[in-house]
mmCIF file of C-alpha atoms in Angstrom:
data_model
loop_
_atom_site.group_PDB
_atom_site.id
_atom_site.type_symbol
_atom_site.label_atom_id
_atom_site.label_comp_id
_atom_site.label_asym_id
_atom_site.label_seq_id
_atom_site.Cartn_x
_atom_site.Cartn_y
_atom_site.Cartn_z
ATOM 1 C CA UNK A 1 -14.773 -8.451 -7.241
ATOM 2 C CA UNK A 2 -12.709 -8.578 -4.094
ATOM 3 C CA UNK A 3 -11.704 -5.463 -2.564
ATOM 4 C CA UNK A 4 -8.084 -4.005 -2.201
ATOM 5 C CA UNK A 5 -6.829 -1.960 0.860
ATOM 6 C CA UNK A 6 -3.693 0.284 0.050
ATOM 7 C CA UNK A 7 -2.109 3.321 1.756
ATOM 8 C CA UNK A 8 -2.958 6.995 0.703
ATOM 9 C CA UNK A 9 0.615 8.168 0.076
ATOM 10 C CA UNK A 10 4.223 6.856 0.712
ATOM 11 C CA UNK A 11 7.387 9.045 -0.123
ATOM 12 C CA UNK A 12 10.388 7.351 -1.569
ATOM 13 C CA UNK A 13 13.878 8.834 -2.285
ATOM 14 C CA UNK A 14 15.045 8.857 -5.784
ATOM 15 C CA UNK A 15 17.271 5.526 -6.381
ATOM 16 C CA UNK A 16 15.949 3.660 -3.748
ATOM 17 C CA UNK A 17 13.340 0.385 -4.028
ATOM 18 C CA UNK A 18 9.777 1.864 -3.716
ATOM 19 C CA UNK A 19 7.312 -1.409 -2.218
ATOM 20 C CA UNK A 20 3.860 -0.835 -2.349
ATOM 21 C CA UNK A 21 1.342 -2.491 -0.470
ATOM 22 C CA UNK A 22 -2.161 -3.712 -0.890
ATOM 23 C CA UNK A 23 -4.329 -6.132 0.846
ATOM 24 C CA UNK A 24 -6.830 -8.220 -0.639
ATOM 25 C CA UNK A 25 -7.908 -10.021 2.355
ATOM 26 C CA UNK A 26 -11.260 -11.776 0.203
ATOM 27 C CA UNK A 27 -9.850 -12.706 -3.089
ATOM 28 C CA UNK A 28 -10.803 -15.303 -5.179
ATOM 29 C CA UNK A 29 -8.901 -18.211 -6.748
ATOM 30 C CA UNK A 30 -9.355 -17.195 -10.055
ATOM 31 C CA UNK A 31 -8.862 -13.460 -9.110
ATOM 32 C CA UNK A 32 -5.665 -12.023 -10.419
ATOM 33 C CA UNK A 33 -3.685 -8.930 -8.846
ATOM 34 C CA UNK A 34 -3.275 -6.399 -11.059
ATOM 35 C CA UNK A 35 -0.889 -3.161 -10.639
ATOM 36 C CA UNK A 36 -1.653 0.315 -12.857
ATOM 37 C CA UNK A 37 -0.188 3.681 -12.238
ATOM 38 C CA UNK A 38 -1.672 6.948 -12.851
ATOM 39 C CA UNK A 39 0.854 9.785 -13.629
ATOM 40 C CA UNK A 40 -0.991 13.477 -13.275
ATOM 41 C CA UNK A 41 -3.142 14.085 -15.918
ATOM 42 C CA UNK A 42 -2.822 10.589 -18.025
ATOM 43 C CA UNK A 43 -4.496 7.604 -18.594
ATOM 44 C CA UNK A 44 -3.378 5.255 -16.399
ATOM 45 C CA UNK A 45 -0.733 2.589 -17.309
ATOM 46 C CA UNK A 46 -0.386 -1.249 -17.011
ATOM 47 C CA UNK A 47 2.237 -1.944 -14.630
ATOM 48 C CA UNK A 48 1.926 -5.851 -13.812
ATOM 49 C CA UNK A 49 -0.335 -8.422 -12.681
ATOM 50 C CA UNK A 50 -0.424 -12.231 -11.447
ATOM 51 C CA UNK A 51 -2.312 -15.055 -10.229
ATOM 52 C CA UNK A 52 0.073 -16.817 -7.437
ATOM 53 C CA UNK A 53 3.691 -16.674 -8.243
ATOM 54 C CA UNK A 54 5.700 -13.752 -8.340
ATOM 55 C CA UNK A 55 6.272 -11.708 -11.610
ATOM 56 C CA UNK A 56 8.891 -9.728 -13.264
ATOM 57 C CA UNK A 57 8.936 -7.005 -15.921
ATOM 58 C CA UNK A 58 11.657 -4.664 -17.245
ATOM 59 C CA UNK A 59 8.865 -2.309 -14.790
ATOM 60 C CA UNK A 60 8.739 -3.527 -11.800
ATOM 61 C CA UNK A 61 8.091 -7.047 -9.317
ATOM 62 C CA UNK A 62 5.239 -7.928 -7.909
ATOM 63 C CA UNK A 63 5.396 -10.544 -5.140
ATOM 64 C CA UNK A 64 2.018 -12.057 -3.758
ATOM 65 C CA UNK A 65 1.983 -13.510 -0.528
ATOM 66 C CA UNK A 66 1.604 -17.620 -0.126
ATOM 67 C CA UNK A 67 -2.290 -17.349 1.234
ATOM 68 C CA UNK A 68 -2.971 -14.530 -1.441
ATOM 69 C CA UNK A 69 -4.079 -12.096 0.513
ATOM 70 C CA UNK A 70 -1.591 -9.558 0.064
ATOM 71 C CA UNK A 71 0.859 -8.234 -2.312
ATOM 72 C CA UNK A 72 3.793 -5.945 -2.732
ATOM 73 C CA UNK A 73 4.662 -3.805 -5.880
ATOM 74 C CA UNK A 74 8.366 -3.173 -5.969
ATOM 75 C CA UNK A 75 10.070 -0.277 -7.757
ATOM 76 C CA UNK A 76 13.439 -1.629 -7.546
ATOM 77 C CA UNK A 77 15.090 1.720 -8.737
ATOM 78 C CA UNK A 78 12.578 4.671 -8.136
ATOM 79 C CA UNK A 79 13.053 7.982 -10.095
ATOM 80 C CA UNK A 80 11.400 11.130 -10.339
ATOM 81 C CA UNK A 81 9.508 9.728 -13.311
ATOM 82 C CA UNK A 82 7.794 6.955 -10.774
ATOM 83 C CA UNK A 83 5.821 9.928 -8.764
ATOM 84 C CA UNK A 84 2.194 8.677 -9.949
ATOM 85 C CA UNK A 85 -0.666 7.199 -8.608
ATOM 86 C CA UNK A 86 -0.528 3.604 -8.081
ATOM 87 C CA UNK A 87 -3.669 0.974 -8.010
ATOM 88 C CA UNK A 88 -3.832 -2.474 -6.858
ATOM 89 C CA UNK A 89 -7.012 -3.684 -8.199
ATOM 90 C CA UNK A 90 -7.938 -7.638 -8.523
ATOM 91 C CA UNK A 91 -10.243 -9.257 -10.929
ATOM 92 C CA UNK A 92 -11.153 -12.943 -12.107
ATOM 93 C CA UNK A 93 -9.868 -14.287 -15.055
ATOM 94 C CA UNK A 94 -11.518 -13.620 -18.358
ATOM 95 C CA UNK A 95 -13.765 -15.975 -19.705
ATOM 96 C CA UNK A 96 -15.401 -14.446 -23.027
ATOM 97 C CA UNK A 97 -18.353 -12.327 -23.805
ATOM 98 C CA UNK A 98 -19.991 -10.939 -20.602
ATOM 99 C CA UNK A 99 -17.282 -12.730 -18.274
ATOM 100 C CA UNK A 100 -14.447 -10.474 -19.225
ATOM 101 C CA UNK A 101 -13.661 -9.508 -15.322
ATOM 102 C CA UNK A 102 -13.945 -5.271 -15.494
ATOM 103 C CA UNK A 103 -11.081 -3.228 -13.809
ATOM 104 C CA UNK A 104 -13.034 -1.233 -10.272
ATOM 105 C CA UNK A 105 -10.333 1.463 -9.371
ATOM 106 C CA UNK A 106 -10.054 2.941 -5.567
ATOM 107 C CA UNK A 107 -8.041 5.355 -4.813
ATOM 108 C CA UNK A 108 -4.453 3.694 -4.957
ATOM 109 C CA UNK A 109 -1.511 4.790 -2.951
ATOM 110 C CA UNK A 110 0.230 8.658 -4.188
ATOM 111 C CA UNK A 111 3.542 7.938 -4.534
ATOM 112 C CA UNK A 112 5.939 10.709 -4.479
ATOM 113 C CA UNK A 113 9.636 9.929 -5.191
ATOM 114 C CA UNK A 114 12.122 13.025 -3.855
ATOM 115 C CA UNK A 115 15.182 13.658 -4.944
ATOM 116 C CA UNK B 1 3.779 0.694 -30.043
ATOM 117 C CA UNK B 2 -0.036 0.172 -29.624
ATOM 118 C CA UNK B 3 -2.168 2.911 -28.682
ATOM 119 C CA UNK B 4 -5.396 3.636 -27.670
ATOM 120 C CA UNK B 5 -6.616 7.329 -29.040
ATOM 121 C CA UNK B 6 -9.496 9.408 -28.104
ATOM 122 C CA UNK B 7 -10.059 12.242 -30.546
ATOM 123 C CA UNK B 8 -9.840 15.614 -28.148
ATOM 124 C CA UNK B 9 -7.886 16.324 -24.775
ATOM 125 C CA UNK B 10 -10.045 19.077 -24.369
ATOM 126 C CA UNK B 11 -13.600 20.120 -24.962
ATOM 127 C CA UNK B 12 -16.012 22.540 -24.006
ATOM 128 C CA UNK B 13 -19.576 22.172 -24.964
ATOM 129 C CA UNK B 14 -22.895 23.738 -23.706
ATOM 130 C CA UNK B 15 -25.697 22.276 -21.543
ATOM 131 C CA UNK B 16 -28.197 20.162 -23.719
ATOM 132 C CA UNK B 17 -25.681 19.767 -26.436
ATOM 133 C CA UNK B 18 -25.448 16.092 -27.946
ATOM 134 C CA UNK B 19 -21.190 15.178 -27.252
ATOM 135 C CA UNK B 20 -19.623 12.338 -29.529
ATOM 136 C CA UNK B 21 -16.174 11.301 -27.583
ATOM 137 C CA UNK B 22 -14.185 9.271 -30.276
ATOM 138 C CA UNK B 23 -12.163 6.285 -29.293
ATOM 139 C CA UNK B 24 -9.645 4.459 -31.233
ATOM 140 C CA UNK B 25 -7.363 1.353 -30.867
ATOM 141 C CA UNK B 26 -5.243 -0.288 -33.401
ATOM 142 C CA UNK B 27 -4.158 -3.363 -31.164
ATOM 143 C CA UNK B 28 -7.311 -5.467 -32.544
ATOM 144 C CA UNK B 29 -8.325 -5.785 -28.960
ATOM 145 C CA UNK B 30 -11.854 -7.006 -28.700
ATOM 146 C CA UNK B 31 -12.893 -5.288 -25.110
ATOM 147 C CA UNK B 32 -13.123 -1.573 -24.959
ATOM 148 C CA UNK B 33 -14.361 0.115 -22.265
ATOM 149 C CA UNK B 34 -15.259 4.372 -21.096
ATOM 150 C CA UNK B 35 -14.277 5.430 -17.730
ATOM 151 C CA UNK B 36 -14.731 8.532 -16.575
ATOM 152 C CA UNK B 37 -12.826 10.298 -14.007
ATOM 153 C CA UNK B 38 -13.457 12.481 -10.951
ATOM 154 C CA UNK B 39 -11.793 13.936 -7.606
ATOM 155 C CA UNK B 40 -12.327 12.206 -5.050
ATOM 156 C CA UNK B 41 -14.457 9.533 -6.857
ATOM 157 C CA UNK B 42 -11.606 7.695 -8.739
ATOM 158 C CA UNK B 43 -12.333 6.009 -12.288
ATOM 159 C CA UNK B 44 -16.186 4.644 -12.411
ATOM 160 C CA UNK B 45 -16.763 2.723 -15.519
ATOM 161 C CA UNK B 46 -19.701 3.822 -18.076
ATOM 162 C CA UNK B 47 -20.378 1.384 -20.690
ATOM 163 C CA UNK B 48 -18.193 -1.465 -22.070
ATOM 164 C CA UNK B 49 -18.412 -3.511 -25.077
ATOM 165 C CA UNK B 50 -16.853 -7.297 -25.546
ATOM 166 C CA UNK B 51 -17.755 -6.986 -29.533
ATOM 167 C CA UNK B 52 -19.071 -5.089 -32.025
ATOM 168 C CA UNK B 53 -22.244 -3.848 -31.764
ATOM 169 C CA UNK B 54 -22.350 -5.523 -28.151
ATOM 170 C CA UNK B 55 -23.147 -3.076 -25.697
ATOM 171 C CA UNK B 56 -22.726 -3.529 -22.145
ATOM 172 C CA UNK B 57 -23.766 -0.786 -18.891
ATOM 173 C CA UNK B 58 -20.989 0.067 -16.359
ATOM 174 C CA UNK B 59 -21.947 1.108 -13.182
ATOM 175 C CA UNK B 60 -22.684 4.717 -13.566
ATOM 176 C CA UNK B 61 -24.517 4.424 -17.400
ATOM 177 C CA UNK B 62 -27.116 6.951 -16.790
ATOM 178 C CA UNK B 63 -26.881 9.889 -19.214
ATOM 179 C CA UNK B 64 -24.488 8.003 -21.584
ATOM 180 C CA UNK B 65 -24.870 5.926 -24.468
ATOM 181 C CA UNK B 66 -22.088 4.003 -26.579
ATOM 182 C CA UNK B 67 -21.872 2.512 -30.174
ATOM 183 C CA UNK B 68 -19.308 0.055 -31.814
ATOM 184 C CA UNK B 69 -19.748 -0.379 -35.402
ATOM 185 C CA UNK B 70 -16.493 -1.528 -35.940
ATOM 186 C CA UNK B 71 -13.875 -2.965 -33.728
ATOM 187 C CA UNK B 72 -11.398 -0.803 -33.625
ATOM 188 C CA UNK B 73 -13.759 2.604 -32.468
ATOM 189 C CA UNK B 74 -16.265 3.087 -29.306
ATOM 190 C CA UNK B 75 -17.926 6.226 -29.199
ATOM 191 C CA UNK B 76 -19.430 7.356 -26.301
ATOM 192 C CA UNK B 77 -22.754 10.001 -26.634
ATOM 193 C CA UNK B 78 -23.575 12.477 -23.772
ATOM 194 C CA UNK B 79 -27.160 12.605 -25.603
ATOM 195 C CA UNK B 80 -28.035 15.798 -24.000
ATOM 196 C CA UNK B 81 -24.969 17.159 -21.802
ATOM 197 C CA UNK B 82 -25.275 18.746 -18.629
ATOM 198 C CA UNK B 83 -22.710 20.381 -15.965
ATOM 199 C CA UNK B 84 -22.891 17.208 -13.958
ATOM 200 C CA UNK B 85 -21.099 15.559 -16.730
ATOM 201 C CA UNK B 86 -18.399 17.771 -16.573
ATOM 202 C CA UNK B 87 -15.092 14.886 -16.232
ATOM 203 C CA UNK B 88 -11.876 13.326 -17.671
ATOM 204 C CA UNK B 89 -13.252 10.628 -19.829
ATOM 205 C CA UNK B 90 -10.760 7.499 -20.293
ATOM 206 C CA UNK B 91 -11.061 5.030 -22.810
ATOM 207 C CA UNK B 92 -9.603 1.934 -22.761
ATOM 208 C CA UNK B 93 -9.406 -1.597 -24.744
ATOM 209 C CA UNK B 94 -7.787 -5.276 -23.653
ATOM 210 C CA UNK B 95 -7.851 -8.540 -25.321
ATOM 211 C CA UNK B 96 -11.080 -10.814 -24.865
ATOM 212 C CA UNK B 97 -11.513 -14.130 -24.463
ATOM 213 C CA UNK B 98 -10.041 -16.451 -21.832
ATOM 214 C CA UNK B 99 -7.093 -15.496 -20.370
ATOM 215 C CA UNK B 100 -5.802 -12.476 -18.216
ATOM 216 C CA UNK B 101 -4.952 -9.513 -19.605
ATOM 217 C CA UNK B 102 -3.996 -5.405 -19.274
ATOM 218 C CA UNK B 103 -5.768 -2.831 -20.345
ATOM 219 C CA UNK B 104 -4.387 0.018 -22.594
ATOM 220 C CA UNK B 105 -5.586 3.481 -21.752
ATOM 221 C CA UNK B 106 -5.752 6.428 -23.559
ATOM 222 C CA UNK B 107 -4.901 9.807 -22.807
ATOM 223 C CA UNK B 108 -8.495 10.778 -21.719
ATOM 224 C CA UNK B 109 -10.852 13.764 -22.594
ATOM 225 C CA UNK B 110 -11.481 16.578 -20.168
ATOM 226 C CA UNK B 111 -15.130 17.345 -20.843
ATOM 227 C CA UNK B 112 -16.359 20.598 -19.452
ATOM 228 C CA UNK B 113 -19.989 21.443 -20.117
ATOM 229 C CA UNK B 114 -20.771 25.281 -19.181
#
């Protein structure tokens, strides 16, 4: 699986866009980009993910740049609530049995929203 | 709302017990997965299975073993536990198949073997 690049920590006010960064400099074509956050002592949680065109959920935006190697999670309204750790990871698509693309976690990017 | 449920947040158990960690998912998901979780390490996956009774090692299996009689439960056995096994465990299922898709996490198990 290609490996991600992301930022230990970023701060964020509360109400502002949070954008997250991660580089993926050696992805695949078939690897997606998928976001998960960790919030302290939880499993983490399914954010978003996407292939080549930029995605929308009632969570957050995720916009992948034209040559794929990089990609921005966007917050577009942070709160308190968003303070968690957040992981870029990438995978390839599934394709049944043995070929269902596993999830490797690094350390993500601590985001910590102030008020 | 679809959940993944492991049976304990907490347990404390003593070197050389045998540990059963229950998981459960009700989404009909085929994939299910163990993860466990340390500082400084990040999540490191165990074992996985893409079906019942299909079994498949992670990259840290050593220790561990896993059983899926049915599809909706993965158990994962510390067969005889030791301190260096002390962890959160996280479970966690998807959908199989072609396709893209999430996982679904549970709340995760903090072992701690004295």
């Amino acid at each position: 699986d290609a490996k991600t690049t992301q930022p230990t920590s970023m701060d964020c006010a509360e109400g502002r866009a949070a954008n997250l960064p991660c580089n993926h400099s050696t992805i695949s074509g078939n690897e997606y980009v998928y976001w998960y956050r960790q919030i302290h002592s939880q499993g983490p949680q399914y954010i978003i993910h996407g292939l080549k065109n930029n995605e929308t959920n009632e969570m957050a935006s995720l916009i992948i740049t034209e040559d794929r190697k990089s990609s921005t999670l966007i917050l577009p309204h942070a709160t308190l609530r968003d303070t968690a750790v957040y992981y870029c990871i990438v995978r390839p698509q599934g394709a049944g049995g043995t070929s269902y693309g596993k999830l490797t976690f690094g350390q993500g990017t601590i985001l910590t929203v102030h008020p | 709302d679809v959940k993944v449920t492991q049976s304990s947040r907490y347990l404390v158990k003593r070197t050389g017990e045998k540990v059963f960690l229950e998981c459960v998912q009700d989404m009909d998901h085929e994939n299910m997965f163990w993860y466990r979780q340390d500082p400084g390490l990040g999540l490191r996956l165990i074992y996985f299975s893409y079906d019942v009774k299909m079994k498949e090692k992670g990259d840290i299996p050593e220790g561990y073993s896993v059983s899926r009689e049915k599809k909706e439960r993965f158990s994962l056995i510390l067969e005889s536990a030791s301190t260096n096994q002390t962890s959160m465990y996280l479970c966690a299922s998807s959908l199989g198949g072609p396709g893209s898709y999430g996982y679904t996490f549970g709340s995760g198990t903090r072992l701690t073997v004295v």
